[in-house]
């Protein structure tokens, strides 16, 4: 019987990040090579911006954004319809004991960054930030 490998909390978190990044690369490669046979997915250049894994590596949430931001909802819907194929391919290429179940979400971090940048450019905020720098 194989001895169970115990990881420290730091090693486990690094492993989660590494596996998430590996899943992101696999998904990006599948989408770039247009291996998903779906009209919406094939017609869009889709960027996988981040993959967040659960600590047990059983679930992965992939945040996607079509380039130029057109048709976010349609792309996410098409990816959700092709989840079984994508999970199968990720499982084949990942080589873990358990394949993570994939969920696809629209990446809204760019919109949030634009909102924060607009707030910082507001003259009132700039004035307040300027007075802090002088002190």
XYZ file of C-alpha atoms in Angstrom:
135
model
C 0.000 0.000 0.000
C 1.352 3.410 -0.964
C 2.172 5.853 1.787
C -0.019 8.949 1.764
C 1.921 12.126 1.138
C 1.157 14.914 3.602
C 1.769 18.470 2.445
C 2.320 21.494 4.625
C -0.156 24.345 4.151
C 2.388 26.321 2.145
C 3.222 23.374 -0.121
C -0.481 22.670 -0.659
C -1.208 26.263 -1.652
C 1.720 26.329 -4.078
C 0.482 23.059 -5.566
C -3.016 24.497 -5.995
C -1.570 27.517 -7.816
C 0.618 25.347 -10.048
C -2.239 23.024 -10.999
C -4.504 26.011 -11.674
C -1.898 27.544 -13.947
C -1.424 24.222 -15.742
C -5.201 23.937 -16.311
C -5.198 27.516 -17.653
C -2.452 26.634 -20.139
C -4.277 23.493 -21.277
C -7.562 25.363 -21.800
C -5.788 28.189 -23.618
C -4.075 25.708 -25.901
C -7.352 23.907 -26.675
C -9.067 27.182 -27.502
C -6.164 28.580 -29.529
C -5.968 25.455 -31.660
C -9.750 25.544 -32.103
C -10.152 21.965 -30.909
C -13.620 22.779 -29.562
C -16.090 22.145 -32.374
C -18.537 24.936 -31.654
C -19.292 27.862 -33.957
C -19.317 30.489 -31.206
C -16.083 29.257 -29.632
C -14.322 28.887 -32.991
C -15.385 32.353 -34.127
C -14.036 34.049 -30.984
C -10.515 34.584 -29.755
C -10.946 33.622 -26.119
C -8.470 34.403 -23.384
C -8.427 32.298 -20.220
C -7.327 34.932 -17.739
C -7.288 32.843 -14.563
C -8.166 29.413 -13.201
C -8.943 29.105 -9.512
C -8.739 25.642 -7.995
C -10.303 24.411 -4.771
C -7.745 23.173 -2.207
C -8.675 19.534 -2.923
C -8.096 20.105 -6.681
C -11.540 18.692 -7.517
C -13.106 21.894 -8.880
C -11.712 24.563 -11.177
C -13.303 27.885 -12.061
C -11.985 29.292 -15.318
C -12.393 33.016 -15.934
C -12.625 33.760 -19.639
C -12.761 36.903 -21.730
C -13.226 37.096 -25.488
C -10.750 39.486 -27.052
C -12.340 42.840 -27.860
C -14.962 42.007 -25.207
C -17.729 41.192 -27.676
C -20.260 38.501 -26.821
C -19.129 37.614 -23.291
C -22.345 35.847 -22.372
C -22.570 33.864 -25.616
C -18.985 32.645 -25.271
C -19.452 31.573 -21.653
C -22.684 29.777 -22.602
C -20.925 27.969 -25.475
C -18.061 26.911 -23.192
C -20.533 25.610 -20.623
C -22.176 23.520 -23.342
C -18.784 22.027 -24.212
C -17.666 21.450 -20.620
C -17.670 17.642 -20.932
C -15.238 17.715 -23.865
C -12.982 20.264 -22.157
C -12.960 18.307 -18.866
C -12.032 15.130 -20.722
C -9.154 16.858 -22.523
C -7.893 18.548 -19.342
C -8.012 15.206 -17.497
C -6.043 13.504 -20.270
C -3.333 16.157 -20.360
C -3.141 16.933 -16.644
C -2.402 13.434 -15.366
C -3.845 13.769 -11.861
C -5.678 11.047 -9.973
C -8.906 13.037 -10.147
C -9.879 15.340 -12.975
C -11.179 18.730 -11.842
C -14.753 19.660 -12.681
C -14.708 22.824 -14.741
C -16.898 25.886 -14.360
C -16.683 28.843 -16.696
C -17.264 32.421 -15.620
C -17.037 35.757 -17.354
C -13.949 37.694 -16.248
C -15.051 41.069 -14.948
C -11.707 42.148 -13.498
C -10.962 44.419 -16.474
C -14.234 46.314 -16.011
C -13.491 46.649 -12.298
C -9.992 47.976 -13.053
C -11.460 50.548 -15.463
C -13.957 51.639 -12.811
C -11.212 52.095 -10.208
C -9.032 54.002 -12.671
C -11.937 56.328 -13.494
C -12.426 56.978 -9.774
C -8.757 57.810 -9.330
C -8.886 60.275 -12.229
C -11.767 62.135 -10.589
C -10.570 65.690 -9.736
C -11.799 65.428 -6.133
C -9.829 62.235 -5.543
C -6.754 63.661 -7.279
C -6.954 66.723 -5.031
C -7.141 64.528 -1.916
C -4.264 62.356 -3.095
C -2.200 65.454 -3.862
C -2.601 66.789 -0.315
C -1.399 63.449 1.121
C 1.742 63.531 -0.997
C 2.614 67.051 0.163
C 2.490 66.038 3.839
